[in-house]
CSV table of C-alpha atoms and ligand atoms in Angstrom, one decimal:
chain,number,residue,atom,x,y,z
A,1,UNK,CA,-75.2,-28.2,7.7
A,2,UNK,CA,-78.0,-25.7,7.8
A,3,UNK,CA,-81.6,-26.8,7.6
A,4,UNK,CA,-83.6,-23.9,6.1
A,5,UNK,CA,-87.3,-23.1,5.9
A,6,UNK,CA,-89.1,-20.1,4.3
A,7,UNK,CA,-89.5,-18.4,7.7
A,8,UNK,CA,-86.4,-19.3,9.7
A,9,UNK,CA,-83.7,-21.9,9.9
A,10,UNK,CA,-81.8,-24.2,12.3
A,11,UNK,CA,-78.1,-23.9,12.5
A,12,UNK,CA,-76.0,-27.0,12.6
A,13,UNK,CA,-72.5,-25.9,11.5
A,14,UNK,CA,-70.2,-28.9,11.2
A,15,UNK,CA,-67.6,-29.4,13.9
A,16,UNK,CA,-65.0,-31.9,12.6
A,17,UNK,CA,-63.1,-33.9,15.2
A,18,UNK,CA,-59.5,-33.1,16.0
A,19,UNK,CA,-56.4,-35.2,16.7
A,20,UNK,CA,-56.6,-34.2,20.4
A,21,UNK,CA,-60.2,-35.4,20.6
A,22,UNK,CA,-59.3,-38.7,19.0
A,23,UNK,CA,-56.5,-39.4,21.4
A,24,UNK,CA,-58.7,-38.4,24.3
A,25,UNK,CA,-61.3,-40.8,23.0
A,26,UNK,CA,-58.8,-43.7,22.9
A,27,UNK,CA,-57.6,-42.9,26.4
A,28,UNK,CA,-61.2,-42.9,27.9
A,29,UNK,CA,-62.1,-46.1,26.0
A,30,UNK,CA,-59.0,-47.9,27.3
A,31,UNK,CA,-59.8,-46.8,30.9
A,32,UNK,CA,-63.4,-48.0,30.5
A,33,UNK,CA,-62.4,-51.4,29.1
A,34,UNK,CA,-60.0,-51.9,32.0
A,35,UNK,CA,-62.7,-51.0,34.4
A,36,UNK,CA,-65.1,-53.5,32.9
A,37,UNK,CA,-62.4,-56.2,32.8
A,38,UNK,CA,-61.4,-55.7,36.4
A,39,UNK,CA,-65.0,-55.7,37.6
A,40,UNK,CA,-65.2,-51.9,38.2
A,41,UNK,CA,-68.7,-51.9,36.8
A,42,UNK,CA,-71.2,-53.9,34.8
A,43,UNK,CA,-72.5,-52.1,31.7
A,44,UNK,CA,-76.1,-51.0,32.0
A,45,UNK,CA,-78.7,-49.3,29.7
A,46,UNK,CA,-79.9,-45.8,30.7
A,47,UNK,CA,-76.8,-45.5,32.9
A,48,UNK,CA,-76.9,-41.7,33.2
A,49,UNK,CA,-80.2,-41.9,35.1
A,50,UNK,CA,-80.1,-45.3,36.7
A,51,UNK,CA,-76.5,-46.5,37.4
A,52,UNK,CA,-75.1,-44.5,40.3
A,53,UNK,CA,-71.6,-45.2,41.8
A,54,UNK,CA,-69.9,-42.3,43.7
A,55,UNK,CA,-66.6,-44.3,43.8
A,56,UNK,CA,-66.7,-44.4,40.0
A,57,UNK,CA,-67.5,-40.7,39.8
A,58,UNK,CA,-64.5,-39.9,42.0
A,59,UNK,CA,-62.3,-42.0,39.7
A,60,UNK,CA,-63.5,-39.9,36.7
A,61,UNK,CA,-62.9,-36.7,38.8
A,62,UNK,CA,-59.3,-37.9,39.6
A,63,UNK,CA,-58.7,-38.3,35.8
A,64,UNK,CA,-59.9,-34.8,35.1
A,65,UNK,CA,-63.0,-35.9,33.2
A,66,UNK,CA,-65.6,-34.0,35.3
A,67,UNK,CA,-65.9,-30.2,35.2
A,68,UNK,CA,-63.8,-30.4,32.1
A,69,UNK,CA,-64.8,-27.0,30.7
A,70,UNK,CA,-64.7,-25.1,33.9
A,71,UNK,CA,-61.9,-22.7,34.8
A,72,UNK,CA,-58.9,-24.3,36.6
A,73,UNK,CA,-59.2,-21.9,39.5
A,74,UNK,CA,-62.5,-23.7,40.4
A,75,UNK,CA,-61.2,-27.2,40.0
A,76,UNK,CA,-62.0,-27.4,36.3
A,77,UNK,CA,-59.7,-28.3,33.4
A,78,UNK,CA,-60.4,-25.7,30.8
A,79,UNK,CA,-61.0,-28.3,28.1
A,80,UNK,CA,-63.4,-27.6,25.2
A,81,UNK,CA,-67.1,-28.6,25.1
A,82,UNK,CA,-66.2,-31.0,22.3
A,83,UNK,CA,-63.6,-32.7,24.4
A,84,UNK,CA,-66.2,-33.0,27.1
A,85,UNK,CA,-68.6,-34.4,24.5
A,86,UNK,CA,-66.1,-37.1,23.6
A,87,UNK,CA,-65.9,-38.2,27.3
A,88,UNK,CA,-69.6,-38.3,27.8
A,89,UNK,CA,-70.1,-40.2,24.5
A,90,UNK,CA,-67.6,-42.9,25.6
A,91,UNK,CA,-69.1,-43.2,29.1
A,92,UNK,CA,-72.6,-43.6,27.7
A,93,UNK,CA,-71.5,-46.0,25.0
A,94,UNK,CA,-69.9,-48.2,27.7
A,95,UNK,CA,-72.9,-48.1,29.9
A,96,UNK,CA,-70.8,-46.8,32.8
A,97,UNK,CA,-72.3,-45.9,36.2
A,98,UNK,CA,-72.4,-42.1,35.8
A,99,UNK,CA,-75.8,-41.1,37.4
A,100,UNK,CA,-74.3,-39.8,40.6
A,101,UNK,CA,-72.5,-36.9,39.1
A,102,UNK,CA,-74.4,-36.5,35.8
A,103,UNK,CA,-76.5,-33.5,36.6
A,104,UNK,CA,-73.8,-31.6,38.6
A,105,UNK,CA,-71.4,-32.0,35.7
A,106,UNK,CA,-73.8,-31.3,32.9
A,107,UNK,CA,-75.7,-28.3,34.2
A,108,UNK,CA,-75.7,-27.4,37.9
A,109,UNK,CA,-72.0,-26.7,37.9
A,110,UNK,CA,-72.3,-24.5,34.8
A,111,UNK,CA,-75.2,-22.6,36.4
A,112,UNK,CA,-73.1,-22.0,39.5
A,113,UNK,CA,-70.3,-20.8,37.3
A,114,UNK,CA,-72.6,-18.4,35.4
A,115,UNK,CA,-74.7,-17.1,38.3
A,116,UNK,CA,-73.2,-18.2,41.7
A,117,UNK,CA,-71.4,-16.1,44.2
A,118,UNK,CA,-67.6,-16.3,44.3
A,119,UNK,CA,-67.8,-18.1,47.6
A,120,UNK,CA,-70.2,-20.7,46.0
A,121,UNK,CA,-67.9,-21.2,43.0
A,122,UNK,CA,-64.8,-21.7,45.2
A,123,UNK,CA,-66.5,-24.0,47.7
A,124,UNK,CA,-68.7,-26.2,45.4
A,125,UNK,CA,-67.2,-26.4,41.9
A,126,UNK,CA,-63.9,-28.1,42.9
A,127,UNK,CA,-65.9,-30.8,44.8
A,128,UNK,CA,-68.2,-31.3,41.8
A,129,UNK,CA,-65.2,-31.6,39.5
A,130,UNK,CA,-63.7,-34.1,41.9
A,131,UNK,CA,-66.9,-36.2,41.7
A,132,UNK,CA,-67.7,-35.9,45.4
A,133,UNK,CA,-70.5,-33.4,45.3
A,134,UNK,CA,-73.8,-34.1,43.5
A,135,UNK,CA,-76.9,-32.1,42.4
A,136,UNK,CA,-80.5,-32.4,41.4
A,137,UNK,CA,-82.9,-30.3,39.3
A,138,UNK,CA,-85.9,-28.6,41.0
A,139,UNK,CA,-88.1,-27.4,38.2
A,140,UNK,CA,-91.2,-29.6,38.0
A,141,UNK,CA,-94.1,-29.6,40.5
A,142,UNK,CA,-97.3,-31.6,40.7
A,143,UNK,CA,-99.2,-28.9,38.8
A,144,UNK,CA,-96.3,-27.5,36.8
A,145,UNK,CA,-94.5,-29.8,34.4
A,146,UNK,CA,-94.8,-28.7,30.8
A,147,UNK,CA,-96.4,-25.5,32.1
A,148,UNK,CA,-93.3,-24.6,34.1
A,149,UNK,CA,-94.3,-21.0,34.7
A,150,UNK,CA,-97.1,-22.3,36.9
A,151,UNK,CA,-94.6,-23.2,39.7
A,152,UNK,CA,-96.1,-22.5,43.1
A,153,UNK,CA,-93.0,-23.0,45.3
A,154,UNK,CA,-92.3,-19.6,46.7
A,155,UNK,CA,-89.4,-17.8,48.3
A,156,UNK,CA,-90.1,-15.0,50.7
A,157,UNK,CA,-87.4,-12.4,51.8
A,158,UNK,CA,-86.6,-12.6,55.5
A,159,UNK,CA,-84.0,-10.6,57.4
A,160,UNK,CA,-81.3,-13.3,57.1
A,161,UNK,CA,-82.1,-14.2,53.5
A,162,UNK,CA,-85.0,-16.3,52.1
A,163,UNK,CA,-87.7,-18.7,53.3
A,164,UNK,CA,-88.5,-21.4,50.8
A,165,UNK,CA,-91.8,-23.3,50.8
A,166,UNK,CA,-93.3,-25.7,48.3
A,167,UNK,CA,-93.0,-29.1,46.7
A,168,UNK,CA,-90.9,-30.3,43.7
A,169,UNK,CA,-91.5,-33.6,42.0
A,170,UNK,CA,-89.6,-36.1,39.8
A,171,UNK,CA,-86.4,-34.7,41.2
A,172,UNK,CA,-83.9,-37.2,39.8
A,173,UNK,CA,-81.2,-38.3,42.2
A,174,UNK,CA,-82.2,-35.8,44.9
A,175,UNK,CA,-81.8,-38.6,47.5
A,176,UNK,CA,-78.1,-38.9,46.7
A,177,UNK,CA,-77.4,-35.2,46.1
A,178,UNK,CA,-76.0,-32.3,48.0
A,179,UNK,CA,-77.7,-29.4,46.2
A,180,UNK,CA,-80.7,-28.7,44.1
A,181,UNK,CA,-81.3,-25.6,42.0
A,182,UNK,CA,-84.9,-24.7,42.7
A,183,UNK,CA,-87.2,-22.5,40.5
A,184,UNK,CA,-89.4,-20.5,42.8
A,185,UNK,CA,-91.7,-17.5,42.7
A,186,UNK,CA,-90.3,-14.4,44.4
A,187,UNK,CA,-93.0,-12.0,43.3
A,188,UNK,CA,-96.4,-12.1,41.6
A,189,UNK,CA,-96.7,-12.6,37.9
A,190,UNK,CA,-97.0,-9.5,35.8
A,191,UNK,CA,-100.6,-9.8,34.6
A,192,UNK,CA,-100.7,-12.7,32.1
A,193,UNK,CA,-96.9,-12.9,31.9
A,194,UNK,CA,-96.2,-15.6,34.4
A,195,UNK,CA,-92.5,-15.8,33.5
A,196,UNK,CA,-91.9,-12.6,35.4
A,197,UNK,CA,-91.2,-12.9,39.2
A,198,UNK,CA,-89.4,-16.3,39.1
A,199,UNK,CA,-86.0,-16.8,40.6
A,200,UNK,CA,-83.5,-19.7,41.0
A,201,UNK,CA,-82.1,-20.8,44.3
A,202,UNK,CA,-79.2,-23.0,45.2
A,203,UNK,CA,-80.5,-25.1,48.0
A,204,UNK,CA,-78.4,-27.4,50.3
A,205,UNK,CA,-80.4,-30.6,50.5
A,206,UNK,CA,-79.3,-31.2,54.1
A,207,UNK,CA,-80.9,-28.0,55.3
A,208,UNK,CA,-83.6,-28.2,58.0
A,209,UNK,CA,-87.1,-28.4,56.5
A,210,UNK,CA,-86.1,-30.4,53.4
A,211,UNK,CA,-87.8,-33.7,53.1
A,212,UNK,CA,-87.0,-36.1,50.2
A,213,UNK,CA,-89.2,-39.1,49.5
A,214,UNK,CA,-88.4,-41.7,46.8
A,215,UNK,CA,-90.9,-42.5,44.0
A,216,UNK,CA,-90.7,-46.0,42.5
A,217,UNK,CA,-90.6,-46.4,38.8
A,218,UNK,CA,-92.4,-49.1,36.8
A,219,UNK,CA,-89.5,-51.5,37.5
A,220,UNK,CA,-89.7,-50.8,41.3
A,221,UNK,CA,-86.5,-48.8,41.4
A,222,UNK,CA,-86.1,-45.4,43.0
A,223,UNK,CA,-84.3,-42.9,40.8
A,224,UNK,CA,-86.5,-39.8,41.3
A,225,UNK,CA,-88.2,-38.2,44.3
A,226,UNK,CA,-90.7,-35.8,45.7
A,227,UNK,CA,-88.9,-33.0,47.5
A,228,UNK,CA,-90.7,-30.9,50.1
A,229,UNK,CA,-89.4,-27.5,51.3
A,230,UNK,CA,-91.2,-26.7,54.5
A,231,UNK,CA,-90.2,-23.2,55.3
A,232,UNK,CA,-86.5,-23.8,54.6
A,233,UNK,CA,-84.4,-20.9,55.7
A,234,UNK,CA,-81.7,-20.0,53.2
A,235,UNK,CA,-78.9,-17.5,53.4
A,236,UNK,CA,-79.1,-14.4,51.1
A,237,UNK,CA,-76.6,-15.8,48.6
A,238,UNK,CA,-78.8,-18.9,48.0
A,239,UNK,CA,-80.4,-16.7,45.4
A,240,UNK,CA,-78.7,-17.8,42.2
A,241,UNK,CA,-78.2,-14.9,39.7
A,242,UNK,CA,-80.7,-12.1,39.7
A,243,UNK,CA,-84.0,-11.9,41.5
A,244,UNK,CA,-86.7,-12.2,38.8
A,245,UNK,CA,-84.4,-13.7,36.2
A,246,UNK,CA,-85.2,-17.3,37.0
A,247,UNK,CA,-87.1,-18.0,33.7
A,248,UNK,CA,-84.3,-16.9,31.5
A,249,UNK,CA,-81.7,-18.8,33.6
A,250,UNK,CA,-83.8,-21.9,33.5
A,251,UNK,CA,-84.1,-21.8,29.7
A,252,UNK,CA,-80.3,-21.6,29.4
A,253,UNK,CA,-80.0,-24.6,31.8
A,254,UNK,CA,-82.4,-26.6,29.6
A,255,UNK,CA,-80.2,-26.2,26.6
A,256,UNK,CA,-77.4,-28.0,28.5
A,257,UNK,CA,-80.0,-30.6,29.6
A,258,UNK,CA,-81.4,-31.3,26.2
A,259,UNK,CA,-78.6,-31.2,23.8
A,260,UNK,CA,-76.2,-33.9,25.0
A,261,UNK,CA,-75.6,-37.4,23.7
A,262,UNK,CA,-77.6,-39.0,26.6
A,263,UNK,CA,-80.7,-38.1,24.5
A,264,UNK,CA,-79.7,-40.7,21.9
A,265,UNK,CA,-77.0,-43.0,23.5
A,266,UNK,CA,-79.0,-44.3,26.5
A,267,UNK,CA,-79.5,-47.6,24.7
A,268,UNK,CA,-76.3,-47.7,22.7
A,269,UNK,CA,-74.9,-50.4,24.9
A,270,UNK,CA,-77.9,-52.6,24.0
A,271,UNK,CA,-77.4,-52.1,20.3
A,272,UNK,CA,-73.7,-52.8,20.6
A,273,UNK,CA,-74.2,-56.1,22.5
A,274,UNK,CA,-77.1,-57.1,20.2
A,275,UNK,CA,-74.8,-56.6,17.2
A,276,UNK,CA,-72.4,-59.3,18.5
A,277,UNK,CA,-75.3,-61.8,18.6
A,278,UNK,CA,-76.7,-60.7,15.2
A,279,UNK,CA,-73.4,-61.0,13.3
A,280,UNK,CA,-73.9,-63.2,10.3
A,281,UNK,CA,-77.6,-63.7,11.2
A,282,UNK,CA,-79.3,-60.9,9.4
A,283,UNK,CA,-81.1,-61.1,6.1
A,284,UNK,CA,-81.3,-58.0,3.7
A,285,UNK,CA,-84.3,-56.6,5.5
A,286,UNK,CA,-82.6,-56.9,8.9
A,287,UNK,CA,-79.4,-55.3,7.5
A,288,UNK,CA,-81.4,-52.4,6.2
A,289,UNK,CA,-83.0,-51.8,9.6
A,290,UNK,CA,-79.6,-51.8,11.2
A,291,UNK,CA,-78.2,-49.5,8.5
A,292,UNK,CA,-81.0,-47.0,9.2
A,293,UNK,CA,-80.4,-47.0,12.9
A,294,UNK,CA,-76.7,-46.4,12.4
A,295,UNK,CA,-77.1,-43.6,9.9
A,296,UNK,CA,-79.6,-41.9,12.2
A,297,UNK,CA,-77.2,-42.2,15.1
A,298,UNK,CA,-74.4,-40.7,13.0
A,299,UNK,CA,-76.6,-37.7,12.1
A,300,UNK,CA,-77.6,-37.2,15.8
A,301,UNK,CA,-73.9,-37.3,16.8
A,302,UNK,CA,-73.1,-34.6,14.2
A,303,UNK,CA,-76.0,-32.4,15.5
A,304,UNK,CA,-74.9,-32.8,19.1
A,305,UNK,CA,-71.3,-32.0,18.2
A,306,UNK,CA,-72.5,-28.9,16.4
A,307,UNK,CA,-74.4,-27.7,19.5
A,308,UNK,CA,-71.4,-28.3,21.6
A,309,UNK,CA,-69.4,-26.1,19.2
A,310,UNK,CA,-72.1,-23.4,19.4
A,311,UNK,CA,-72.0,-23.5,23.2
A,312,UNK,CA,-68.3,-23.0,23.0
A,313,UNK,CA,-68.9,-19.9,20.9
A,314,UNK,CA,-71.2,-18.5,23.5
A,315,UNK,CA,-74.4,-19.1,21.7
A,316,UNK,CA,-77.6,-20.6,23.2
A,317,UNK,CA,-79.1,-22.9,20.5
A,318,UNK,CA,-82.3,-23.8,22.4
A,319,UNK,CA,-84.4,-24.9,19.4
A,320,UNK,CA,-81.5,-27.0,17.9
A,321,UNK,CA,-81.2,-28.7,21.4
A,322,UNK,CA,-85.0,-29.4,21.3
A,323,UNK,CA,-84.6,-31.0,17.9
A,324,UNK,CA,-81.8,-33.2,19.1
A,325,UNK,CA,-83.8,-34.3,22.1
A,326,UNK,CA,-86.9,-35.0,20.0
A,327,UNK,CA,-85.2,-37.0,17.2
A,328,UNK,CA,-82.9,-38.6,19.8
A,329,UNK,CA,-85.9,-39.9,21.9
A,330,UNK,CA,-87.6,-41.3,18.9
A,331,UNK,CA,-84.3,-43.0,17.8
A,332,UNK,CA,-83.9,-44.5,21.3
A,333,UNK,CA,-87.4,-46.0,21.0
A,334,UNK,CA,-86.6,-47.4,17.6
A,335,UNK,CA,-83.4,-49.0,18.9
A,336,UNK,CA,-85.3,-51.0,21.5
A,337,UNK,CA,-88.2,-52.0,19.3
A,338,UNK,CA,-85.9,-52.9,16.3
A,339,UNK,CA,-83.3,-54.8,18.4
A,340,UNK,CA,-86.1,-56.7,20.0
A,341,UNK,CA,-87.5,-57.5,16.6
A,342,UNK,CA,-84.1,-58.5,15.1
A,343,UNK,CA,-83.2,-60.7,18.1
A,344,UNK,CA,-86.6,-62.5,17.9
A,345,UNK,CA,-85.1,-64.8,15.3
A,346,UNK,CA,-82.5,-66.1,17.9
A,347,UNK,CA,-83.8,-68.2,20.8
A,348,UNK,CA,-83.3,-66.3,24.1
A,349,UNK,CA,-81.3,-69.1,25.7
A,350,UNK,CA,-78.7,-68.6,23.0
A,351,UNK,CA,-78.2,-64.9,23.8
A,352,UNK,CA,-75.1,-63.9,25.8
A,353,UNK,CA,-75.9,-63.6,29.6
A,354,UNK,CA,-76.0,-59.8,29.8
A,355,UNK,CA,-78.2,-59.2,26.8
A,356,UNK,CA,-81.6,-60.4,28.1
A,357,UNK,CA,-81.5,-58.2,31.3
A,358,UNK,CA,-80.3,-55.3,29.2
A,359,UNK,CA,-83.2,-55.5,26.8
A,360,UNK,CA,-85.7,-55.9,29.7
A,361,UNK,CA,-84.2,-52.9,31.4
A,362,UNK,CA,-84.3,-50.8,28.2
A,363,UNK,CA,-88.0,-51.7,27.7
A,364,UNK,CA,-88.9,-50.6,31.2
A,365,UNK,CA,-86.9,-47.4,30.8
A,366,UNK,CA,-88.4,-46.3,27.5
A,367,UNK,CA,-91.5,-44.4,28.6
A,368,UNK,CA,-89.7,-41.7,30.6
A,369,UNK,CA,-87.4,-40.7,27.6
A,370,UNK,CA,-90.1,-38.6,25.9
A,371,UNK,CA,-91.0,-36.9,29.2
A,372,UNK,CA,-87.8,-36.1,31.1
A,373,UNK,CA,-86.2,-32.8,30.0
A,374,UNK,CA,-89.5,-31.7,28.3
A,375,UNK,CA,-92.1,-33.7,26.5
A,376,UNK,CA,-92.1,-34.4,22.8
A,377,UNK,CA,-95.2,-32.3,22.3
A,378,UNK,CA,-93.6,-29.3,24.0
A,379,UNK,CA,-90.5,-29.7,21.9
A,380,UNK,CA,-92.5,-29.9,18.7
A,381,UNK,CA,-94.2,-26.7,19.7
A,382,UNK,CA,-90.8,-25.0,20.1
A,383,UNK,CA,-89.6,-26.3,16.7
A,384,UNK,CA,-92.9,-25.2,15.0
A,385,UNK,CA,-92.3,-21.7,16.4
A,386,UNK,CA,-88.8,-21.6,15.0
A,387,UNK,CA,-90.2,-22.6,11.6
A,388,UNK,CA,-92.7,-19.8,11.9
A,389,UNK,CA,-95.7,-22.2,12.0
A,390,UNK,CA,-97.2,-20.9,15.2
B,401,FAD,C1,-87.6,-40.1,34.3
B,401,FAD,C2,-87.9,-38.6,34.6
B,401,FAD,C3,-87.0,-37.8,35.3
B,401,FAD,C4,-87.4,-36.5,35.5
B,401,FAD,N1,-86.5,-35.8,36.2
B,401,FAD,C5,-86.8,-34.5,36.6
B,401,FAD,C6,-85.9,-33.7,37.4
B,401,FAD,O1,-84.8,-34.2,37.8
B,401,FAD,N2,-86.3,-32.5,37.8
B,401,FAD,C7,-87.5,-31.9,37.4
B,401,FAD,O2,-87.7,-30.8,37.7
B,401,FAD,N3,-88.3,-32.6,36.6
B,401,FAD,C8,-88.0,-33.9,36.2
B,401,FAD,N4,-88.9,-34.6,35.4
B,401,FAD,C9,-90.2,-34.1,35.1
B,401,FAD,C10,-90.4,-33.7,33.6
B,401,FAD,O3,-89.7,-32.6,33.3
B,401,FAD,C11,-91.9,-33.6,33.4
B,401,FAD,O4,-92.5,-34.9,33.6
B,401,FAD,C12,-92.2,-33.0,32.1
B,401,FAD,O5,-91.9,-31.7,32.0
B,401,FAD,C13,-93.8,-33.1,31.8
B,401,FAD,O6,-94.5,-32.6,32.9
B,401,FAD,P1,-95.7,-33.4,33.5
B,401,FAD,O7,-95.2,-34.8,33.9
B,401,FAD,O8,-96.3,-32.6,34.6
B,401,FAD,O9,-96.8,-33.7,32.4
B,401,FAD,P2,-97.8,-32.6,31.8
B,401,FAD,O10,-97.2,-31.3,31.6
B,401,FAD,O11,-99.0,-32.7,32.7
B,401,FAD,O12,-98.1,-33.2,30.4
B,401,FAD,C14,-99.0,-34.4,30.2
B,401,FAD,C15,-99.1,-34.6,28.7
B,401,FAD,O13,-99.8,-33.4,28.1
B,401,FAD,C16,-99.0,-32.9,27.1
B,401,FAD,N5,-99.0,-31.5,27.1
B,401,FAD,C17,-98.9,-30.6,28.1
B,401,FAD,N6,-99.0,-29.3,27.7
B,401,FAD,C18,-99.1,-29.4,26.4
B,401,FAD,C19,-99.2,-28.3,25.4
B,401,FAD,N7,-99.2,-27.1,25.7
B,401,FAD,N8,-99.3,-28.8,24.1
B,401,FAD,C20,-99.4,-30.1,23.7
B,401,FAD,N9,-99.3,-31.1,24.7
B,401,FAD,C21,-99.1,-30.7,25.9
B,401,FAD,C22,-97.5,-33.4,27.4
B,401,FAD,O14,-96.7,-33.4,26.3
B,401,FAD,C23,-97.8,-34.7,28.0
B,401,FAD,O15,-97.9,-35.7,27.0
B,401,FAD,C24,-88.6,-36.0,35.1
B,401,FAD,C25,-89.5,-36.8,34.5
B,401,FAD,C26,-89.2,-38.1,34.2
B,401,FAD,C27,-90.2,-38.9,33.5
């Protein structure tokens, strides 16, 4: 599937599923059903951000379902990105408590693999793959969200390594994490080119001078934080990759962050549970709404699979990832508003017990979807550039 325009095109080559993937899917599904039956977890919406359970992460690690694509010598399993996609799809569809390890498994581990020292790879990756070592993302700052190149956190060279000073905001899961990859300025911008002079650092969050304060979301829960670095002294190898290459490294990381199924499956568990109540209750109009949701979901799955295949082939499909996130976020909003609309014909006291809290949770968690990982306006700008419109 290739979407073309007069100026440029998006690449979404098809990636058909294999027998090995299908049997892996069945295995993961069976494990998750057993976990639910035996009280291992209660399914929740937006589970990759909000539902954290280190014990559950360790169970996935023991099964070989974390660090799946990393080399065996670093605790990984050398499976394909498409096999990893199968596992993440099933975890999200089940509403499993995956928030603790999500960022480490999705992007931080891969950044360490790409840019970390040998010592960091050997000491950190096996623990991440075991589901016992977690990570957070340190990009945004109070004055640098969409305009990421405006970061003011700085790292100065000192005889023993680096001294880090600054403040990161909205750091998801930092309060339960061991490491954060921090984007910091290591030298002044080159005139108007502010992307020059930025570097990434792998910061142990237990280091002296790191202060993490929770920020409550609209529902009163703490999932993200403000993280202060008050002259934190780091060893020389805390510099991840090359000095001054932080912008390019960050962009590569954002492809991993934007392209996955969590950008359209966060509310799948709600849709799934609502379907049980709606069976036999829908008129033609309701059935058409449901049909539209399901076809959009299938298209998004194909696109996400295609990106996983491209990553496997060493490509960096950043605009395609932006497209998946943009359409995915809008789909997630549709799921909640449409399900709410369809369920309105059934009195609330006739809904199964778990459905009402799930819908309430999903409504509260809708607004962040179009912000986290890059706002819809910024993604539209990237897509317009690819189409040659700006
Ligand atoms: C739930 C959640 C979790 C998050 N987790 C993390 C995390 O773990 N780590 C991390 O580093 N960050 C995280 N973020 C931060 C997120 O990446 C930023 O919120 C996002 O990049 C937007 O930045 P901002 O909030 O500063 O908004 P701003 O950049 O101030 O934008 C405000 C509004 O202006 C619009 N806008 C800005 N610039 C332009 C432009 N050039 N053209 C058109 N419109 C524009 C935006 O689209 C937005 O609607 C998280 C955010 C949320 C909501």
